[in-house]
């Protein structure tokens, strides 16, 4: 960690040193927003769920145009606009007593989600390069989880459904926490450019269609979507539903499992980064796919022993093993996208990454709901395991098409056979 920190430029240190504080506000509200809408503001559960979906839907719609704007105007300006929407949305939501007001607030929050992922990834890629970039994404992921985890713990002790003002406070704190990245973007990071110079921007006409035509990008996007579908797409819907309805564990065990998830990520991410440095990122994904397959088999076994101590242990073990897989995934995928990209299209590459993530996160709960509602719990686990194996297949296909430099291969290692040119090369119509 000392060597990593010493190798970072000043801008990278500014970005990384504030991550946990920035995300603490989000952790305060993330687990409790639907509780706030339903139990505090009195919206029925179906309406509350529909309102919550606005964040992901709007984020998915905004991501594409947001990536183009990042390439044209730079990540800093677009991030400032997104953060302004986030501050307005959280403030409005704190006082939302009518569904229409809550809808406007959640749409504003969704706008920020749509631009923040490609924006911050483009900003990171502009500050750090090479193997250091992969390490940065991994450390950043650990700190994000640390901030959200601590925020969730504090929020769990603080909020009270019988005291609406406690929810007002946490949403206002979430809004205030956004002022930290605003201060960074207006201060220490004001000179960081993510867009290319106009005179060098010969490929500004390259759009999403041309980028997605490149085999490496297409295979990577399919892999990202599948990973999100069987991974994060299940964390807020499929996993809790299976744990409650099939494994029959208590809500306390489910809450504790998320704490286990955060702890494993924070404790293991640095060690994992040291082990995967210089290794082919596609091979790291193979390991991740096997780890995740094992985690789903553990959860499936927990469902065979419902309402027992073994089931509770199985649920906790699932989240711990799954978290280990996350420490393998998160440093690699964003690094590949940004190593494939160049300055004139970095925003669009990260927008494709974001769209694949959000698409999987939307489709995952739908599939889980359909399968578990029909009592097809065994098929549900089988689909998840098959999806993990599918990630391995996609990673193998990607390895044959990706430039060695984007696959984390150091210069002295032989380059694998590539089925495409590096994605940073301009593509003409």
Coordinates of C-alpha atoms in Angstrom, one line a residue:
X1 CA 0.0 0.0 0.0
X2 CA 2.9 2.4 0.8
X3 CA 4.4 1.8 -2.6
X4 CA 1.1 2.2 -4.4
X5 CA 0.4 5.5 -2.6
X6 CA 3.9 6.7 -3.3
X7 CA 3.4 6.0 -7.0
X8 CA 0.2 7.9 -7.3
X9 CA 0.2 11.5 -8.7
X10 CA -1.2 14.2 -6.5
X11 CA -4.5 14.2 -8.2
X12 CA -4.9 10.5 -7.7
X13 CA -4.2 10.9 -4.0
X14 CA -6.8 13.6 -3.7
X15 CA -9.4 11.4 -5.4
X16 CA -8.7 8.3 -3.4
X17 CA -8.3 10.0 0.1
X18 CA -11.9 11.2 0.0
X19 CA -13.7 8.2 -1.4
X20 CA -14.9 6.6 1.9
X21 CA -16.2 10.0 3.2
X22 CA -18.0 10.7 0.0
X23 CA -19.8 7.3 0.0
X24 CA -20.6 7.4 3.7
X25 CA -23.6 9.6 2.9
X26 CA -24.8 7.1 0.3
X27 CA -24.5 4.3 2.7
X28 CA -26.7 6.2 5.2
X29 CA -29.6 6.2 2.7
X30 CA -29.1 3.2 0.4
X31 CA -30.6 0.5 2.6
X32 CA -33.4 2.7 3.9
X33 CA -34.9 4.6 1.0
X34 CA -37.7 2.1 0.3
X35 CA -38.4 1.9 4.0
X36 CA -38.7 5.7 4.1
X37 CA -41.0 5.8 1.1
X38 CA -43.3 3.0 2.4
X39 CA -43.3 3.2 6.2
X40 CA -42.5 6.9 6.7
X41 CA -44.2 8.6 3.8
X42 CA -47.0 6.0 3.6
X43 CA -46.7 5.1 -0.1
X44 CA -47.9 1.6 -0.8
X45 CA -45.1 -1.0 -1.4
X46 CA -45.8 -1.5 -5.1
X47 CA -45.6 2.3 -5.7
X48 CA -42.5 2.6 -3.5
X49 CA -40.8 -0.2 -5.6
X50 CA -41.7 1.5 -8.8
X51 CA -40.3 4.8 -7.6
X52 CA -37.1 3.1 -6.6
X53 CA -36.7 1.7 -10.1
X54 CA -36.6 5.2 -11.5
X55 CA -33.0 5.6 -10.3
X56 CA -31.8 2.6 -12.4
X57 CA -34.1 3.4 -15.4
X58 CA -33.1 7.0 -15.6
X59 CA -29.4 6.1 -15.0
X60 CA -29.5 3.7 -18.0
X61 CA -31.2 6.3 -20.3
X62 CA -28.7 9.0 -19.3
X63 CA -25.6 6.9 -19.5
X64 CA -25.3 6.9 -23.3
X65 CA -25.7 10.7 -23.8
X66 CA -23.6 11.3 -20.7
X67 CA -20.6 9.4 -22.1
X68 CA -20.8 11.4 -25.3
X69 CA -20.9 14.7 -23.3
X70 CA -17.9 13.6 -21.2
X71 CA -15.9 13.0 -24.4
X72 CA -16.9 16.4 -25.8
X73 CA -16.8 18.7 -22.7
X74 CA -14.7 16.6 -20.2
X75 CA -15.6 14.5 -17.2
X76 CA -15.2 17.4 -14.7
X77 CA -18.0 19.6 -16.1
X78 CA -20.5 16.7 -16.5
X79 CA -19.7 15.4 -13.0
X80 CA -20.4 18.8 -11.6
X81 CA -23.8 18.8 -13.3
X82 CA -24.5 15.3 -12.1
X83 CA -23.6 16.2 -8.5
X84 CA -25.8 19.3 -8.6
X85 CA -28.7 16.9 -9.6
X86 CA -27.8 14.6 -6.7
X87 CA -27.7 17.4 -4.2
X88 CA -31.1 18.7 -5.4
X89 CA -32.6 15.2 -5.5
X90 CA -31.5 14.2 -2.0
X91 CA -32.7 17.5 -0.6
X92 CA -36.0 17.2 -2.3
X93 CA -36.4 13.6 -1.2
X94 CA -35.8 14.5 2.4
X95 CA -39.1 16.5 2.4
X96 CA -41.1 14.5 -0.2
X97 CA -44.6 13.9 1.2
X98 CA -46.2 13.3 -2.2
X99 CA -45.3 10.5 -4.8
X100 CA -44.8 13.1 -7.6
X101 CA -42.2 15.0 -5.5
X102 CA -40.4 11.8 -4.7
X103 CA -40.5 10.8 -8.4
X104 CA -38.8 14.1 -9.4
X105 CA -36.2 13.6 -6.6
X106 CA -35.4 10.0 -7.7
X107 CA -35.2 11.1 -11.3
X108 CA -32.5 13.7 -10.4
X109 CA -30.6 11.1 -8.4
X110 CA -30.8 8.7 -11.4
X111 CA -29.3 11.4 -13.6
X112 CA -26.3 11.6 -11.3
X113 CA -26.0 7.8 -11.3
X114 CA -26.0 7.8 -15.1
X115 CA -23.1 10.2 -15.5
X116 CA -21.1 9.5 -12.3
X117 CA -19.8 6.0 -13.2
X118 CA -18.4 6.9 -16.7
X119 CA -17.3 10.3 -15.4
X120 CA -15.3 9.2 -12.4
X121 CA -13.9 6.2 -14.3
X122 CA -12.7 8.6 -17.1
X123 CA -11.3 10.9 -14.5
X124 CA -9.4 8.1 -12.8
X125 CA -8.1 6.8 -16.1
X126 CA -6.8 10.3 -17.0
X127 CA -4.8 10.5 -13.7
X128 CA -3.3 6.9 -13.5
X129 CA -2.1 4.5 -16.1
X130 CA -1.0 0.9 -16.7
X131 CA -0.8 -1.6 -13.8
X132 CA -1.3 1.3 -11.3
X133 CA -4.7 1.9 -12.9
X134 CA -5.9 -1.6 -12.1
X135 CA -4.7 -1.3 -8.5
X136 CA -6.4 2.1 -8.2
X137 CA -9.8 0.6 -9.3
X138 CA -9.4 -2.2 -6.8
X139 CA -8.5 0.1 -3.9
X140 CA -11.3 2.5 -4.9
X141 CA -13.8 -0.3 -4.8
X142 CA -12.7 -1.3 -1.3
X143 CA -13.0 2.2 0.0
X144 CA -16.4 2.7 -1.6
X145 CA -17.6 -0.5 0.2
X146 CA -16.0 0.8 3.4
X147 CA -17.9 4.1 3.2
X148 CA -21.2 2.5 2.3
X149 CA -20.8 -0.2 5.0
X150 CA -20.0 2.3 7.7
X151 CA -22.9 4.6 6.5
X152 CA -25.3 1.6 6.6
X153 CA -24.3 0.7 10.1
X154 CA -24.7 4.3 11.4
X155 CA -28.0 4.7 9.6
X156 CA -29.3 1.4 11.1
X157 CA -28.7 2.7 14.6
X158 CA -29.9 6.2 13.9
X159 CA -33.1 6.1 11.8
X160 CA -36.5 5.4 13.3
X161 CA -39.7 5.0 11.3
X162 CA -41.6 6.7 14.2
X163 CA -39.3 9.7 13.8
X164 CA -39.5 11.0 10.2
X165 CA -37.0 13.7 11.0
X166 CA -34.3 11.1 11.3
X167 CA -34.8 10.2 7.7
X168 CA -34.8 13.8 6.7
X169 CA -31.4 14.2 8.4
X170 CA -29.8 11.2 6.6
X171 CA -30.9 12.4 3.1
X172 CA -29.6 15.9 3.9
X173 CA -26.3 14.4 5.0
X174 CA -26.2 12.4 1.7
X175 CA -26.6 15.8 -0.1
X176 CA -23.9 17.5 2.0
X177 CA -21.5 14.6 1.3
X178 CA -21.7 15.4 -2.4
X179 CA -20.0 18.8 -1.7
X180 CA -16.7 16.9 -1.1
X181 CA -16.3 15.8 -4.8
X182 CA -17.6 19.2 -5.9
X183 CA -14.8 20.9 -3.9
X184 CA -12.2 18.5 -5.4
X185 CA -13.4 19.1 -9.0
X186 CA -13.4 22.9 -8.5
X187 CA -10.1 22.9 -6.6
X188 CA -7.3 20.3 -6.8
X189 CA -8.7 18.5 -9.9
X190 CA -9.7 21.6 -11.9
X191 CA -6.9 21.2 -14.4
X192 CA -7.4 17.4 -15.1
X193 CA -8.5 16.9 -18.7
X194 CA -10.3 13.7 -19.8
X195 CA -11.1 14.9 -23.4
X196 CA -8.6 15.2 -26.2
X197 CA -7.5 18.5 -27.7
X198 CA -9.8 19.6 -30.5
X199 CA -6.9 19.6 -32.9
X200 CA -6.1 16.0 -32.1
X201 CA -9.6 14.8 -32.1
X202 CA -9.7 13.2 -35.5
X203 CA -12.0 10.5 -34.4
X204 CA -14.7 12.5 -32.6
X205 CA -17.2 11.0 -35.1
X206 CA -16.7 7.6 -33.7
X207 CA -19.9 6.7 -31.9
X208 CA -21.2 3.8 -29.9
X209 CA -22.1 1.7 -33.0
X210 CA -18.5 1.8 -34.2
X211 CA -17.1 1.1 -30.8
X212 CA -19.4 -1.9 -30.2
X213 CA -18.4 -3.3 -33.6
X214 CA -15.0 -4.1 -32.2
X215 CA -15.0 -7.8 -31.0
X216 CA -13.0 -7.1 -27.8
X217 CA -15.6 -4.4 -26.7
X218 CA -18.6 -6.6 -27.7
X219 CA -17.4 -9.6 -25.8
X220 CA -16.4 -7.5 -22.8
X221 CA -19.8 -5.9 -22.7
X222 CA -21.6 -9.2 -22.8
X223 CA -19.3 -10.5 -20.0
X224 CA -20.1 -7.3 -17.9
X225 CA -23.8 -7.7 -18.4
X226 CA -23.8 -11.4 -17.4
X227 CA -21.6 -10.7 -14.4
X228 CA -24.0 -8.0 -13.2
X229 CA -27.1 -10.2 -14.0
X230 CA -25.9 -13.1 -11.8
X231 CA -24.0 -10.9 -9.4
X232 CA -25.1 -7.5 -8.3
X233 CA -28.5 -7.9 -9.9
X234 CA -29.2 -10.5 -7.3
X235 CA -28.0 -8.7 -4.2
X236 CA -31.1 -6.5 -3.6
X237 CA -33.7 -9.0 -4.8
X238 CA -32.8 -12.6 -5.6
X239 CA -30.4 -13.3 -2.7
X240 CA -32.6 -11.8 0.1
X241 CA -35.7 -13.4 -1.4
X242 CA -34.0 -16.8 -1.5
X243 CA -32.5 -16.4 1.9
X244 CA -35.9 -15.6 3.4
X245 CA -38.3 -17.8 1.5
X246 CA -36.2 -20.9 0.8
X247 CA -33.4 -20.9 3.4
X248 CA -35.8 -19.3 5.9
X249 CA -33.2 -17.3 7.8
X250 CA -34.0 -14.1 9.8
X251 CA -33.7 -10.6 8.5
X252 CA -30.9 -10.1 11.1
X253 CA -28.9 -12.8 9.4
X254 CA -29.5 -11.2 6.0
X255 CA -28.3 -7.8 7.4
X256 CA -25.3 -9.5 9.0
X257 CA -24.4 -11.1 5.6
X258 CA -24.0 -7.7 4.0
X259 CA -21.7 -6.7 6.8
X260 CA -19.7 -9.8 6.1
X261 CA -19.6 -8.8 2.4
X262 CA -18.2 -5.4 3.2
X263 CA -15.6 -6.8 5.7
X264 CA -14.3 -9.4 3.2
X265 CA -13.9 -6.8 0.5
X266 CA -12.1 -4.3 2.7
X267 CA -9.8 -6.9 4.3
X268 CA -8.9 -8.9 1.1
X269 CA -8.8 -6.3 -1.7
X270 CA -5.2 -5.2 -1.1
X271 CA -3.9 -8.8 -0.9
X272 CA -5.8 -9.8 -4.0
X273 CA -4.4 -6.8 -5.9
X274 CA -0.9 -7.9 -5.0
X275 CA -1.6 -11.4 -6.3
X276 CA -3.3 -10.4 -9.6
X277 CA -0.8 -7.7 -10.6
X278 CA 0.8 -8.5 -13.9
X279 CA -1.5 -11.4 -14.6
X280 CA -3.8 -11.7 -17.5
X281 CA -7.1 -10.1 -16.5
X282 CA -9.1 -12.7 -18.4
X283 CA -7.6 -15.5 -16.3
X284 CA -8.5 -13.5 -13.2
X285 CA -12.1 -13.6 -14.5
X286 CA -11.9 -17.4 -14.8
X287 CA -11.0 -17.6 -11.2
X288 CA -13.8 -15.1 -10.3
X289 CA -16.3 -17.2 -12.2
X290 CA -15.4 -20.4 -10.3
X291 CA -15.5 -18.5 -7.0
X292 CA -18.9 -17.2 -7.7
X293 CA -20.2 -20.6 -8.9
X294 CA -19.0 -22.0 -5.6
X295 CA -20.8 -19.2 -3.7
X296 CA -24.1 -20.0 -5.4
X297 CA -23.7 -23.7 -4.7
X298 CA -23.2 -22.8 -1.0
X299 CA -26.4 -20.7 -1.0
X300 CA -28.2 -23.6 -2.7
X301 CA -27.1 -26.0 0.0
X302 CA -28.4 -23.5 2.6
X303 CA -31.8 -23.8 1.0
X304 CA -31.8 -27.6 1.5
X305 CA -31.6 -27.0 5.3
X306 CA -34.3 -24.3 5.9
X307 CA -34.7 -22.6 9.3
X308 CA -31.5 -24.1 10.8
X309 CA -28.2 -22.9 12.1
X310 CA -26.6 -24.5 9.0
X311 CA -28.8 -22.4 6.7
X312 CA -27.7 -19.2 8.5
X313 CA -24.1 -20.2 8.2
X314 CA -24.6 -21.0 4.6
X315 CA -26.1 -17.6 3.9
X316 CA -23.2 -15.8 5.6
X317 CA -20.7 -18.0 3.8
X318 CA -22.3 -17.2 0.5
X319 CA -21.8 -13.5 1.0
X320 CA -18.2 -14.0 2.2
X321 CA -17.2 -16.1 -0.8
X322 CA -19.2 -13.9 -3.2
X323 CA -17.3 -10.9 -1.9
X324 CA -14.0 -12.6 -2.6
X325 CA -15.1 -12.9 -6.2
X326 CA -15.9 -9.2 -6.2
X327 CA -12.3 -8.3 -5.3
X328 CA -11.2 -10.1 -8.5
X329 CA -13.8 -8.6 -10.7
X330 CA -13.8 -4.9 -9.8
X331 CA -10.1 -4.1 -10.5
X332 CA -10.1 -5.9 -13.8
X333 CA -13.2 -4.9 -15.9
X334 CA -12.9 -1.1 -15.5
X335 CA -9.2 -1.3 -16.2
X336 CA -9.8 -3.2 -19.5
X337 CA -12.4 -0.7 -20.7
X338 CA -10.1 2.2 -20.0
X339 CA -7.0 0.5 -21.5
X340 CA -9.0 -0.2 -24.7
X341 CA -10.1 3.5 -24.8
X342 CA -8.3 6.6 -25.7
X343 CA -8.9 10.2 -24.7
X344 CA -11.3 11.0 -27.5
X345 CA -13.7 8.2 -26.6
X346 CA -13.0 7.3 -22.9
X347 CA -16.4 8.7 -21.8
X348 CA -18.2 6.5 -24.2
X349 CA -16.3 3.3 -23.3
X350 CA -17.1 3.9 -19.6
X351 CA -20.7 4.6 -20.5
X352 CA -20.9 1.2 -22.3
X353 CA -19.5 -0.4 -19.1
X354 CA -22.0 1.5 -17.0
X355 CA -24.9 0.6 -19.3
X356 CA -24.0 -3.1 -19.2
X357 CA -23.8 -2.9 -15.4
X358 CA -27.2 -1.2 -15.1
X359 CA -28.8 -3.5 -17.6
X360 CA -27.7 -6.6 -15.7
X361 CA -28.8 -4.9 -12.4
X362 CA -32.3 -4.3 -13.9
X363 CA -32.7 -7.7 -15.6
X364 CA -31.4 -9.7 -12.6
X365 CA -34.2 -8.9 -10.1
X366 CA -36.8 -9.5 -12.8
X367 CA -35.5 -13.0 -13.5
X368 CA -35.1 -13.8 -9.8
X369 CA -38.7 -12.7 -9.1
X370 CA -40.2 -14.8 -11.9
X371 CA -38.3 -18.0 -10.9
X372 CA -38.7 -17.7 -7.1
X373 CA -42.3 -16.6 -7.3
X374 CA -43.0 -19.9 -9.1
X375 CA -41.2 -21.9 -6.5
X376 CA -38.4 -22.8 -8.9
X377 CA -35.6 -22.3 -6.3
X378 CA -33.5 -25.2 -7.6
X379 CA -33.7 -23.8 -11.2
X380 CA -32.8 -20.4 -9.8
X381 CA -29.6 -21.7 -8.3
X382 CA -28.9 -23.7 -11.5
X383 CA -29.3 -20.5 -13.6
X384 CA -26.9 -18.6 -11.4
X385 CA -24.2 -21.4 -11.6
X386 CA -24.6 -21.7 -15.3
X387 CA -24.2 -17.9 -15.6
X388 CA -20.9 -18.1 -13.7
X389 CA -19.7 -20.8 -16.1
X390 CA -20.8 -18.5 -19.0
X391 CA -18.6 -15.8 -17.6
X392 CA -15.6 -18.2 -18.0
X393 CA -16.6 -18.9 -21.6
X394 CA -16.9 -15.2 -22.4
X395 CA -13.5 -14.5 -20.7
X396 CA -11.9 -17.2 -22.9
X397 CA -13.4 -15.7 -26.0
X398 CA -12.3 -12.2 -24.9
X399 CA -8.7 -13.3 -24.4
X400 CA -8.4 -14.3 -28.0
X401 CA -9.6 -10.8 -29.1
X402 CA -8.1 -8.4 -26.7
X403 CA -4.7 -6.6 -27.1
X404 CA -2.2 -7.9 -24.6
X405 CA -1.7 -4.4 -23.2
X406 CA -5.4 -4.2 -22.2
X407 CA -5.2 -7.6 -20.7
X408 CA -2.7 -6.6 -18.1
X409 CA 0.2 -8.4 -19.8
X410 CA 3.6 -6.8 -19.1
X411 CA 5.8 -6.0 -22.0
X412 CA 8.2 -8.9 -21.7
X413 CA 5.3 -11.5 -22.0
X414 CA 4.2 -12.8 -25.4
X415 CA 1.0 -11.2 -26.7
X416 CA -2.0 -13.5 -27.3
X417 CA -3.5 -13.9 -30.7
X418 CA -5.8 -11.0 -31.2
X419 CA -9.0 -11.0 -33.3
X420 CA -9.2 -7.2 -33.5
X421 CA -7.1 -4.1 -33.5
X422 CA -6.7 -2.2 -30.3
X423 CA -10.0 -0.4 -29.5
X424 CA -8.2 3.0 -29.2
X425 CA -7.6 3.1 -33.0
X426 CA -10.1 5.3 -34.8
X427 CA -12.8 3.5 -36.8
X428 CA -14.0 5.3 -39.9
X429 CA -17.5 5.0 -41.3

